[in-house]
PDB file of C-alpha atoms in Angstrom:
ATOM      1  CA  UNK A  21      93.210 111.575 110.294  1.00 67.00           C
ATOM      2  CA  UNK A  22      94.378 108.024 110.169  1.00 86.00           C
ATOM      3  CA  UNK A  23      97.660 107.157 109.147  1.00 94.00           C
ATOM      4  CA  UNK A  24      99.126 104.486 106.687  1.00 96.00           C
ATOM      5  CA  UNK A  25     101.702 102.213 107.718  1.00 96.00           C
ATOM      6  CA  UNK A  26     103.724 101.355 104.806  1.00 97.00           C
ATOM      7  CA  UNK A  27     105.332  97.865 104.155  1.00 95.00           C
ATOM      8  CA  UNK A  28     102.168  96.214 106.424  1.00 94.00           C
ATOM      9  CA  UNK A  29      99.303  93.994 106.289  1.00 94.00           C
ATOM     10  CA  UNK A  30      95.909  95.241 105.490  1.00 95.00           C
ATOM     11  CA  UNK A  31      92.625  93.661 104.883  1.00 94.00           C
ATOM     12  CA  UNK A  32      89.844  95.147 102.584  1.00 96.00           C
ATOM     13  CA  UNK A  33      86.622  95.145 103.989  1.00 96.00           C
ATOM     14  CA  UNK A  34      85.436  92.440 101.662  1.00 96.00           C
ATOM     15  CA  UNK A  35      87.639  90.372 103.444  1.00 94.00           C
ATOM     16  CA  UNK A  36      91.062  89.855 100.961  1.00 95.00           C
ATOM     17  CA  UNK A  37      94.313  90.586 102.229  1.00 94.00           C
ATOM     18  CA  UNK A  38      96.910  92.951 100.809  1.00 95.00           C
ATOM     19  CA  UNK A  39     100.360  94.310 101.770  1.00 95.00           C
ATOM     20  CA  UNK A  40     100.797  97.568 101.429  1.00 96.00           C
ATOM     21  CA  UNK A  41     104.215  98.622  99.921  1.00 97.00           C
ATOM     22  CA  UNK A  42     104.582 102.829  99.986  1.00 98.00           C
ATOM     23  CA  UNK A  43     103.058 105.846  99.365  1.00 98.00           C
ATOM     24  CA  UNK A  44     103.882 107.425  95.653  1.00 98.00           C
ATOM     25  CA  UNK A  45     102.917 110.536  93.659  1.00 98.00           C
ATOM     26  CA  UNK A  46     100.454 110.999  90.760  1.00 97.00           C
ATOM     27  CA  UNK A  47     102.781 112.311  88.545  1.00 96.00           C
ATOM     28  CA  UNK A  48     100.223 115.018  87.002  1.00 97.00           C
ATOM     29  CA  UNK A  49      98.132 116.040  89.756  1.00 97.00           C
ATOM     30  CA  UNK A  50     100.499 115.215  92.694  1.00 97.00           C
ATOM     31  CA  UNK A  51      98.266 113.211  94.633  1.00 97.00           C
ATOM     32  CA  UNK A  52      99.058 110.546  97.136  1.00 98.00           C
ATOM     33  CA  UNK A  53      98.612 107.217  96.295  1.00 98.00           C
ATOM     34  CA  UNK A  54      98.760 103.894  98.282  1.00 98.00           C
ATOM     35  CA  UNK A  55     100.602 100.878  96.151  1.00 98.00           C
ATOM     36  CA  UNK A  56      99.739  97.880  97.495  1.00 98.00           C
ATOM     37  CA  UNK A  57      99.869  94.261  96.223  1.00 97.00           C
ATOM     38  CA  UNK A  58      96.930  91.320  96.671  1.00 96.00           C
ATOM     39  CA  UNK A  59      97.875  88.766  99.025  1.00 93.00           C
ATOM     40  CA  UNK A  60      95.601  86.036  97.083  1.00 93.00           C
ATOM     41  CA  UNK A  61      94.969  84.915  93.376  1.00 95.00           C
ATOM     42  CA  UNK A  62      97.510  86.620  90.671  1.00 95.00           C
ATOM     43  CA  UNK A  63      98.922  88.985  93.393  1.00 95.00           C
ATOM     44  CA  UNK A  64      98.457  91.869  91.263  1.00 97.00           C
ATOM     45  CA  UNK A  65      99.547  95.612  92.416  1.00 98.00           C
ATOM     46  CA  UNK A  66      97.192  98.633  92.547  1.00 98.00           C
ATOM     47  CA  UNK A  67      97.458 102.090  93.600  1.00 98.00           C
ATOM     48  CA  UNK A  68      94.428 103.942  95.435  1.00 97.00           C
ATOM     49  CA  UNK A  69      94.115 107.516  96.440  1.00 98.00           C
ATOM     50  CA  UNK A  70      95.453 107.492 100.094  1.00 98.00           C
ATOM     51  CA  UNK A  71      92.137 109.333 100.964  1.00 96.00           C
ATOM     52  CA  UNK A  72      89.886 106.568  99.525  1.00 96.00           C
ATOM     53  CA  UNK A  73      92.055 104.107 101.196  1.00 98.00           C
ATOM     54  CA  UNK A  74      91.602 105.571 104.503  1.00 97.00           C
ATOM     55  CA  UNK A  75      87.985 106.480 104.383  1.00 97.00           C
ATOM     56  CA  UNK A  76      85.096 104.504 106.118  1.00 97.00           C
ATOM     57  CA  UNK A  77      83.378 102.185 104.517  1.00 97.00           C
ATOM     58  CA  UNK A  78      80.834 103.455 102.268  1.00 94.00           C
ATOM     59  CA  UNK A  79      77.240 103.011 104.009  1.00 94.00           C
ATOM     60  CA  UNK A  80      75.813 101.714 100.529  1.00 96.00           C
ATOM     61  CA  UNK A  81      78.412  98.797 100.282  1.00 95.00           C
ATOM     62  CA  UNK A  82      77.848  95.174 101.838  1.00 95.00           C
ATOM     63  CA  UNK A  83      80.539  94.967 104.598  1.00 95.00           C
ATOM     64  CA  UNK A  84      80.889  91.170 105.165  1.00 95.00           C
ATOM     65  CA  UNK A  85      83.447  92.057 107.552  1.00 93.00           C
ATOM     66  CA  UNK A  86      82.109  94.637 109.900  1.00 94.00           C
ATOM     67  CA  UNK A  87      84.644  96.816 109.549  1.00 95.00           C
ATOM     68  CA  UNK A  88      84.476 100.684 109.977  1.00 96.00           C
ATOM     69  CA  UNK A  89      87.384 101.158 107.411  1.00 97.00           C
ATOM     70  CA  UNK A  90      87.412 100.510 103.791  1.00 97.00           C
ATOM     71  CA  UNK A  91      91.140  98.909 104.713  1.00 97.00           C
ATOM     72  CA  UNK A  92      92.526  98.204 108.402  1.00 95.00           C
ATOM     73  CA  UNK A  93      95.498  97.471 109.359  1.00 95.00           C
ATOM     74  CA  UNK A  94      96.429  93.862 110.264  1.00 92.00           C
ATOM     75  CA  UNK A  95      99.801  93.632 111.490  1.00 86.00           C
ATOM     76  CA  UNK A  96      98.787  92.008 115.032  1.00 84.00           C
ATOM     77  CA  UNK A  97      96.784  89.363 113.469  1.00 79.00           C
ATOM     78  CA  UNK A  98     100.154  88.183 111.748  1.00 65.00           C
ATOM     79  CA  UNK A  99     102.113  88.406 114.867  1.00 70.00           C
ATOM     80  CA  UNK A 100      99.599  85.990 116.317  1.00 68.00           C
ATOM     81  CA  UNK A 101      99.813  83.524 113.697  1.00 70.00           C
ATOM     82  CA  UNK A 102     103.655  83.543 113.593  1.00 68.00           C
ATOM     83  CA  UNK A 103     102.860  83.089 117.465  1.00 70.00           C
ATOM     84  CA  UNK A 104     100.152  80.530 117.026  1.00 68.00           C
ATOM     85  CA  UNK A 105     102.635  78.678 114.344  1.00 72.00           C
ATOM     86  CA  UNK A 106     105.498  78.547 116.883  1.00 72.00           C
ATOM     87  CA  UNK A 107     103.660  77.041 119.728  1.00 72.00           C
ATOM     88  CA  UNK A 108     102.057  74.285 117.084  1.00 74.00           C
ATOM     89  CA  UNK A 109     105.571  73.492 116.595  1.00 78.00           C
ATOM     90  CA  UNK A 110     106.806  73.180 119.668  1.00 75.00           C
ATOM     91  CA  UNK A 111     104.175  70.637 120.671  1.00 64.00           C
TER      92      UNK A 111
END
């Protein structure tokens, strides 16, 4: 099973970026939920069941990014962007 990395950048299969804060527990069911924040618009925070967060993109959904999973970790993208900024500033 895939693992979630807390305090990390993720992209939803529809293309928007989110910051995963941490895993929390549902008060009634004890279910693990992912607490995450949109990095666009009004930057709302959301909670979604961990299993759903980590699942593959449902076959009946439009998938503009072509991702395999509903949310995919993009930490490497963030690191590459920082490297590119440093290169651009050095010129």
